Amino acid sequence: MRRAGVVILAGLLGAGCAAELPAAPNEVTTADGVVRGSVSGDAVVYQGIPFAQPPVGALRWTAPKPPQPWQGVRDATQPGPRCAQGVGQPGAPGETPASDSEDCLYLNVTTPSTAGTKRPVLVWVHGGGLRSGAGSDYDMRRFAAEQDVVVVTTNYRLGAFGFLDVPGLDGGGQFGLLDQQAALRWVRDNAAAFGGDPGNVTVAGESGGGDSVCAQLASPEAAGLFHRAVIQSGTCGDTSVVEAILPGAGPVLAAWKPAAVAEPLGVALAGSLGCTDPATAVDCLRGVPAPQLREGADKSGAYYSPTIGRGVLPESPGQAIAGGAIARVPVLTGIVEAEGALFLSSGGFAEKPLTEETFTGMVTAAAGPRAAEAIAAYTPKGGATFNNAWSRVVTDRAWSCANLRVFQGLSAENPTYAYEFADASAPNALAVIPEDLRGKATHGAELPYLFTLVRGQPALTAEQEELGRSMRATWAGFMRDGTPGPWPSFQDKAAITRLTTGGTTQVDADDFAAAHHCDIWAR
């Protein structure tokens, strides 16, 4: 029943006889058993392939275990369950559903429908703030077929299921990252069976997925599992998105937490769920039903994110980059022009706009001794709202300036290529952007230019489609040889490549810093 052996001969073309390439198989033998995918146009898609045992029962909050082999042919035409999570992007076109499943460590593979070998492999780590999303939210058929590459999208444990930490819990606060590494090991062992090159793997992600790539770059345990990295709107630095939005929130909402901060959060959650004895808290928590655990974590108000200082992450990615303790691989990394606008489109900001007094107080808390300068720089003019002004603060503090420092740090040791996606009319499937926050590209707006969003793929204009084709070719070129075509490296020319429907331009790093008031936000 394998399509691998079927060769379709073309008709005579003039004086010669041309033959099409043989069709790729829709049955593939992996290290654990045979999977049967589905042929869809120019691509073959294999979904719901287990890369680890279900982390349920006694395996909750343990490192992922290798999957159990199976007999016969496993149906791989439907995605596996989403990892336990609440509703993602509520009310947005790309709203994602809630789930209480812990049996969720599955990945999906998309290949061109023509047979091939040694194709570059992209491993895509989904975003969602480490608390929502799934690999199946992305349809990779267009990207794989158009660019002749293999694409893997993966799930990983989220929220308290992936990042809970309590005293004495081995691997505490790092299970989601361990899942990602297990998926990368699966790719190393199985990519060739799908026509991919296990020696040419690019790990990539956006938002929380970008943060995850930062972590894998800094993780000694990920060494050798990938050969290039793409970070889209990540926060490798030590200012988290939540901290930037809510100044003064403190280390509880930090992106990267030492155990001294992470463990008390876990203890508090355990206590709220009736697990009050520290000596038995882990066993007690493993007995809490998934829906109850998820709801308790959601109500806690804590941000469950990676613990640093041990195991997978000896230090934060920002510290590792500054000290040169990262994987020596080429890096393509960038942001969008108005990252912060998406985060002020909900969460109470849209319903209760900022007043001048509140805005001034928030800027003061964020800028500290540079407060007067920051207030002068960001106070809105020409009819702009204080929400718009605060979105600029969030963008500059958490992304533009923080990432400029990352560009500089990465380029000291790694070939680094920096970009800013700046299509001012780019639609966004992740939120309904209020009128006063429109006019620039917002967080996640580049995604539908690269891939097809299963939920909420927006319509693009002809010019935007052309930009998308150019970006896909650039990303695939980077996957092939570690360079994004004609873009200059940050080492050779300290500049950021701006991506618009009018083409690419270069912005000098000093000019970029001035435009985003990076002197105010210097650490």
XYZ file of C-alpha atoms in Angstrom:
523
model
C 0.000 0.000 0.000
C 3.042 2.297 -0.129
C 2.916 5.134 -2.635
C 6.718 5.224 -2.658
C 6.912 2.686 -5.439
C 4.474 4.444 -7.742
C 6.104 6.405 -10.541
C 3.833 8.394 -12.824
C 5.256 8.807 -16.274
C 4.589 12.044 -18.074
C 3.607 12.185 -21.715
C 5.979 13.011 -24.478
C 7.107 16.623 -24.432
C 8.341 17.518 -27.887
C 11.210 15.264 -28.832
C 11.912 14.090 -25.263
C 10.165 11.991 -22.650
C 9.936 13.519 -19.179
C 9.084 11.638 -15.998
C 7.700 13.175 -12.836
C 9.478 12.478 -9.572
C 8.073 9.478 -7.704
C 5.388 10.333 -5.189
C 6.388 10.408 -1.531
C 5.046 7.583 0.647
C 2.035 8.073 2.839
C 3.331 5.224 4.995
C 6.614 5.705 6.804
C 8.462 3.404 9.171
C 9.612 5.337 12.226
C 11.800 4.038 15.039
C 8.618 3.129 16.946
C 6.403 1.752 14.173
C 4.719 2.486 10.866
C 2.544 5.593 10.433
C 0.104 6.312 7.628
C -0.483 9.966 6.761
C -2.726 11.711 4.274
C -1.841 13.042 0.848
C -3.091 16.583 0.327
C -2.241 18.227 -2.962
C 1.492 18.869 -3.100
C 2.120 17.675 0.455
C 1.822 14.625 2.672
C 0.799 15.241 6.293
C 1.397 12.887 9.217
C -0.325 13.940 12.428
C -0.566 12.771 16.011
C 2.729 10.881 16.126
C 3.767 10.211 19.755
C 7.286 11.331 20.628
C 6.978 10.436 24.323
C 4.775 8.431 26.647
C 1.687 10.206 27.991
C 2.813 12.169 31.093
C -0.172 11.075 33.146
C -0.601 9.644 36.629
C 2.793 8.955 38.179
C 4.455 10.433 35.059
C 2.922 13.870 35.657
C 5.858 16.235 36.249
C 8.541 13.804 35.182
C 10.931 14.045 32.265
C 9.377 12.657 29.054
C 9.876 8.917 28.543
C 10.413 7.376 25.069
C 7.164 6.307 23.384
C 6.037 2.699 23.438
C 6.483 0.986 20.043
C 3.341 -0.245 18.289
C 2.468 -3.073 15.936
C 0.802 -2.662 12.567
C 0.122 0.683 10.904
C -0.771 3.655 13.085
C -3.298 6.079 11.622
C -1.650 9.496 11.428
C -4.381 11.474 9.718
C -5.627 13.393 12.770
C -3.727 15.563 15.267
C -3.223 14.435 18.819
C -4.976 16.169 21.723
C -3.931 19.662 22.748
C -1.974 19.890 25.984
C -4.029 21.052 28.966
C -4.792 24.772 28.611
C -7.485 27.399 28.808
C -8.983 29.199 25.832
C -6.289 31.060 23.892
C -6.859 34.498 22.278
C -10.451 34.764 23.552
C -12.694 36.494 21.036
C -10.029 36.719 18.332
C -10.355 35.172 14.856
C -7.616 32.734 15.865
C -9.179 31.769 19.201
C -7.970 28.333 20.277
C -9.997 25.877 22.370
C -9.425 24.772 25.938
C -8.225 21.288 26.788
C -7.801 19.160 29.895
C -5.738 16.457 28.197
C -2.370 15.439 29.576
C -1.965 12.712 26.957
C -0.696 15.303 24.504
C 2.947 14.710 23.590
C 2.425 14.360 19.864
C 3.966 15.964 16.806
C 3.066 16.409 13.150
C 5.247 16.042 10.053
C 4.584 17.682 6.674
C 6.610 16.779 3.588
C 6.419 17.589 -0.121
C 4.466 14.987 -2.069
C 7.419 14.289 -4.337
C 10.034 11.884 -3.026
C 13.277 13.364 -1.847
C 16.099 12.997 0.646
C 18.297 15.273 2.731
C 15.712 18.040 2.805
C 16.214 20.752 5.448
C 13.999 20.217 8.502
C 12.104 22.930 10.371
C 10.934 22.133 13.918
C 8.270 24.705 14.803
C 7.587 25.435 18.490
C 4.176 27.085 18.802
C 3.528 30.296 20.701
C 0.837 31.116 23.233
C 2.782 32.444 26.203
C 3.766 28.923 27.330
C 0.153 28.434 28.406
C -1.888 27.838 25.221
C -1.552 26.644 21.623
C -0.688 23.422 19.799
C 1.438 22.296 16.900
C -1.748 21.506 14.969
C -2.671 25.219 14.927
C -0.328 25.575 11.917
C -0.927 24.139 8.455
C 2.537 23.702 6.934
C 1.563 22.267 3.544
C 2.234 25.447 1.568
C 5.589 26.089 3.205
C 6.814 22.488 2.859
C 5.752 22.019 -0.765
C 6.725 25.478 -2.003
C 10.150 25.449 -0.362
C 10.890 21.698 -0.660
C 11.492 21.205 3.057
C 10.224 18.972 5.863
C 8.314 20.669 8.684
C 7.651 19.280 12.161
C 5.230 20.985 14.550
C 5.176 19.792 18.129
C 3.170 19.995 21.332
C 4.760 20.455 24.756
C 3.368 20.696 28.275
C 2.038 24.138 29.149
C 1.270 26.282 32.174
C 1.498 24.524 35.530
C 1.657 21.135 33.768
C 4.873 22.150 32.028
C 6.459 24.644 34.382
C 5.317 23.978 37.952
C 8.138 23.984 40.487
C 8.041 22.891 44.130
C 10.904 21.925 46.460
C 12.238 18.453 45.769
C 10.625 18.061 42.321
C 13.262 16.755 39.920
C 13.115 18.819 36.732
C 10.716 21.291 38.332
C 9.854 24.283 36.184
C 11.430 22.771 33.063
C 9.164 19.962 31.817
C 7.891 21.889 28.785
C 11.483 22.517 27.678
C 12.321 18.849 28.236
C 9.388 17.938 25.988
C 10.765 20.167 23.246
C 14.136 18.458 23.540
C 12.456 15.054 23.351
C 10.775 16.165 20.120
C 14.151 17.306 18.752
C 15.656 13.917 19.610
C 12.737 12.244 17.822
C 13.513 14.382 14.760
C 17.191 13.422 14.944
C 16.233 9.735 14.959
C 13.400 9.845 12.415
C 13.862 12.777 10.020
C 15.566 10.655 7.367
C 12.545 8.343 7.123
C 10.478 11.356 6.009
C 13.084 12.568 3.516
C 14.626 15.066 5.916
C 18.251 15.676 6.814
C 18.899 15.019 10.526
C 22.126 16.957 10.110
C 20.295 20.119 9.028
C 17.599 20.917 11.584
C 16.334 24.433 12.285
C 14.420 25.023 15.521
C 12.049 27.978 15.261
C 9.235 29.597 17.185
C 7.246 32.774 17.740
C 6.306 34.520 20.996
C 6.353 31.804 23.690
C 7.842 29.563 21.006
C 10.525 32.198 20.444
C 11.212 32.236 24.181
C 11.542 28.450 23.961
C 14.124 28.741 21.198
C 16.046 31.193 23.397
C 16.003 28.560 26.129
C 17.189 25.781 23.832
C 20.053 27.947 22.595
C 21.111 28.369 26.221
C 20.539 24.748 27.272
C 23.602 22.478 27.393
C 21.245 19.501 27.115
C 20.075 20.653 23.677
C 23.599 20.721 22.249
C 23.732 19.073 18.827
C 19.963 18.680 18.474
C 19.661 21.584 15.994
C 21.930 23.432 13.615
C 20.175 26.769 13.098
C 17.674 28.793 15.117
C 14.863 31.237 14.298
C 13.491 33.470 17.062
C 10.343 35.436 16.171
C 9.203 38.004 18.767
C 10.945 36.145 21.551
C 12.179 37.569 24.829
C 15.647 36.116 25.332
C 16.417 39.027 27.625
C 15.409 39.316 31.230
C 12.406 41.646 30.894
C 9.241 39.600 30.448
C 6.254 40.749 28.461
C 4.066 40.694 31.552
C 6.567 42.769 33.512
C 6.635 45.323 30.710
C 2.851 45.563 30.532
C 2.416 45.768 34.310
C 5.449 47.639 35.689
C 6.260 46.818 39.269
C 4.691 43.351 39.025
C 7.986 41.911 40.181
C 9.720 38.551 39.735
C 6.499 36.532 40.130
C 5.704 37.425 36.508
C 9.278 37.130 35.211
C 9.964 35.118 32.076
C 12.843 33.228 33.709
C 12.608 32.482 37.436
C 15.175 31.239 39.931
C 13.949 28.454 42.181
C 13.648 30.924 45.054
C 10.826 32.610 43.115
C 9.340 29.620 41.261
C 9.064 27.182 44.161
C 6.915 29.409 46.427
C 4.472 29.819 43.523
C 4.182 26.040 43.297
C 3.782 25.687 47.045
C 1.009 28.277 47.025
C -0.812 26.453 44.211
C -0.444 23.162 46.062
C -1.906 24.694 49.192
C -4.874 26.103 47.301
C -5.618 22.589 46.041
C -5.466 21.007 49.487
C -1.878 19.745 49.268
C -0.534 21.563 52.301
C 2.161 19.164 53.527
C 5.456 19.993 51.763
C 6.713 16.438 52.290
C 3.857 14.930 50.265
C 2.903 17.882 48.053
C 4.108 16.359 44.773
C 2.322 13.029 45.278
C -0.771 14.893 46.424
C -0.722 17.167 43.363
C -0.342 14.173 41.044
C -3.687 12.992 42.367
C -5.498 16.250 41.549
C -7.689 15.842 38.418
C -6.398 17.794 35.416
C -9.437 20.130 35.131
C -9.161 21.080 38.804
C -5.406 21.636 38.514
C -5.774 23.769 35.404
C -8.523 25.890 36.934
C -6.537 26.352 40.128
C -3.477 27.443 38.180
C -5.534 29.875 36.102
C -7.032 31.410 39.241
C -3.648 31.757 40.951
C -2.640 34.643 38.701
C 0.904 33.255 38.499
C 2.882 33.054 35.271
C 4.294 29.530 35.063
C 7.527 29.871 33.133
C 10.935 28.139 33.108
C 12.993 27.825 36.258
C 16.650 28.751 35.852
C 19.739 27.793 37.812
C 19.709 24.015 37.297
C 19.190 21.197 34.814
C 18.051 22.387 31.422
C 18.766 26.055 32.148
C 21.798 26.760 34.336
C 21.165 30.480 33.746
C 18.682 32.650 31.894
C 19.043 32.945 28.116
C 19.944 36.616 28.533
C 22.767 35.748 30.895
C 23.929 32.905 28.661
C 23.992 35.160 25.599
C 25.902 37.868 27.466
C 28.447 35.300 28.625
C 28.717 33.447 25.325
C 27.367 30.197 26.816
C 25.038 29.337 23.931
C 24.929 26.917 21.015
C 27.208 28.035 18.194
C 24.654 28.085 15.369
C 23.432 30.730 12.912
C 20.453 32.681 14.248
C 17.691 34.514 12.364
C 15.880 36.699 14.877
C 13.495 39.617 14.857
C 10.400 41.427 15.991
C 7.396 43.234 14.559
C 7.134 46.997 14.595
C 4.397 47.446 17.226
C 4.552 44.328 19.388
C 2.830 45.907 22.379
C -0.375 46.892 20.590
C -1.739 43.341 20.707
C -1.359 43.132 24.467
C -3.288 46.350 25.034
C -6.147 45.053 22.884
C -7.552 43.055 25.793
C -6.954 42.442 29.479
C -8.908 45.479 30.596
C -6.979 48.130 28.661
C -9.444 48.294 25.782
C -12.432 48.388 28.141
C -10.927 51.005 30.470
C -8.502 53.245 28.560
C -5.583 54.759 30.406
C -5.851 58.285 31.722
C -2.947 60.714 31.748
C -2.527 60.208 35.491
C -2.427 56.423 35.237
C -0.148 56.555 32.210
C 2.288 58.867 33.993
C 2.365 56.609 37.028
C 3.034 53.515 34.929
C 5.812 55.203 32.982
C 7.369 56.354 36.247
C 7.304 52.818 37.615
C 8.791 51.443 34.410
C 11.534 54.012 33.819
C 12.653 54.723 37.381
C 15.339 57.413 37.377
C 14.708 58.092 33.677
C 10.987 58.727 34.317
C 10.954 62.433 33.401
C 12.733 61.680 30.139
C 10.378 58.812 29.380
C 7.264 60.859 30.092
C 8.502 63.559 27.707
C 9.317 60.986 25.023
C 6.079 58.996 25.172
C 3.341 61.430 26.191
C 0.931 61.277 23.246
C 0.667 64.104 20.757
C -1.585 64.862 17.835
C -4.663 63.136 19.185
C -3.029 59.781 19.986
C -4.414 57.975 23.027
C -2.604 57.057 26.207
C -3.227 53.403 25.344
C -1.337 53.943 22.117
C 1.480 55.641 24.000
C 1.682 52.814 26.526
C 1.788 50.237 23.719
C 4.884 52.051 22.418
C 6.464 51.825 25.868
C 5.748 48.094 26.046
C 7.090 47.539 22.528
C 10.316 49.408 23.182
C 10.968 48.067 26.661
C 10.136 44.375 26.143
C 11.028 43.889 22.474
C 12.776 46.595 20.460
C 15.496 47.570 22.919
C 15.665 44.210 24.686
C 16.111 42.464 21.343
C 18.662 44.972 20.133
C 20.789 43.901 23.104
C 20.141 40.278 22.124
C 21.193 40.976 18.511
C 24.398 42.506 19.806
C 25.054 39.662 22.249
C 24.323 36.867 19.795
C 26.459 38.399 17.068
C 29.542 38.309 19.280
C 29.785 34.547 18.702
C 27.041 33.461 16.281
C 26.231 34.439 12.701
C 23.185 36.626 13.410
C 20.588 38.127 11.085
C 18.103 40.625 12.530
C 14.787 41.797 11.095
C 11.761 43.960 11.869
C 8.471 43.002 10.228
C 6.824 46.324 9.414
C 3.881 45.843 7.052
C 1.694 48.601 8.490
C -1.514 47.078 7.094
C -0.818 43.507 8.236
C -3.949 41.831 9.653
C -3.796 40.029 12.984
C -5.617 36.800 13.772
C -4.575 36.766 17.430
C -6.653 39.723 18.626
C -9.183 42.330 17.577
C -6.989 45.433 17.476
C -8.773 48.633 18.597
C -8.784 51.537 16.182
C -6.344 53.641 18.196
C -3.732 50.852 18.180
C -3.809 50.147 14.456
C -1.448 51.430 11.798
C 1.580 49.248 12.468
C 2.304 45.520 12.458
C 1.358 43.911 15.769
C 2.574 40.846 17.670
C 2.053 37.691 15.595
C 1.127 39.565 12.411
C 3.949 37.945 10.414
C 2.709 34.391 11.016
C 0.147 34.141 8.167
C 2.785 35.412 5.731
C 4.932 32.379 6.528
C 2.421 29.649 7.363
C -1.312 28.986 7.144
C -3.122 29.427 10.455
C -5.661 26.655 10.949
C -7.828 29.051 12.957
C -8.273 32.552 11.607
C -6.005 32.679 8.548
C -6.621 36.235 7.242
C -6.924 37.229 3.611
C -3.814 38.953 2.277
C -3.594 41.441 -0.573
C -1.551 40.683 -3.668
C 1.299 42.803 -2.303
C 1.161 41.018 1.035
C 1.132 37.631 -0.697
C 4.281 38.671 -2.548
C 5.921 39.684 0.729
C 4.903 36.314 2.153
C 6.506 34.435 -0.735
C 9.696 36.421 -0.260
C 9.722 35.723 3.485
C 9.109 32.006 3.000
C 11.967 31.812 0.518
C 14.204 33.738 2.939
C 13.354 31.495 5.897
C 13.906 28.368 3.761
C 17.197 29.730 2.441
C 18.348 30.224 6.017
C 17.331 26.626 6.761
C 19.462 25.406 3.856
C 22.747 27.184 4.437
C 22.413 29.451 7.474
C 22.090 32.701 5.518
C 18.880 34.593 4.597
C 19.915 35.470 1.056
C 21.209 39.009 0.589
C 20.570 40.204 4.143
C 23.719 41.484 5.847
C 24.749 39.787 9.070
C 24.668 41.848 12.232
C 28.413 41.223 12.561
C 29.214 42.714 9.160
C 26.774 45.595 9.335
C 25.078 46.463 12.609
C 21.683 46.861 10.998
C 18.156 45.479 11.134
C 16.400 44.425 7.906
C 12.910 45.935 7.670
C 10.320 43.817 5.852
C 7.485 45.678 4.132
C 5.358 45.252 1.019
C 7.626 47.856 -0.583
C 10.659 45.628 -0.191
C 13.498 45.285 2.307
C 15.539 48.142 3.696
C 18.320 48.356 6.255
C 18.054 50.345 9.465
C 21.291 51.171 11.251
C 21.342 49.855 14.821
C 22.068 53.311 16.246
C 19.117 54.809 14.367
C 16.929 51.914 15.530
C 17.996 52.535 19.129
C 17.214 56.234 18.866
C 13.777 55.623 17.322
C 12.855 53.314 20.214
C 14.410 55.413 23.009
C 16.728 52.593 23.974
C 18.874 54.898 26.087
C 15.917 55.072 28.501
C 15.547 51.292 28.669
C 19.237 50.404 28.885
C 19.907 47.843 31.602
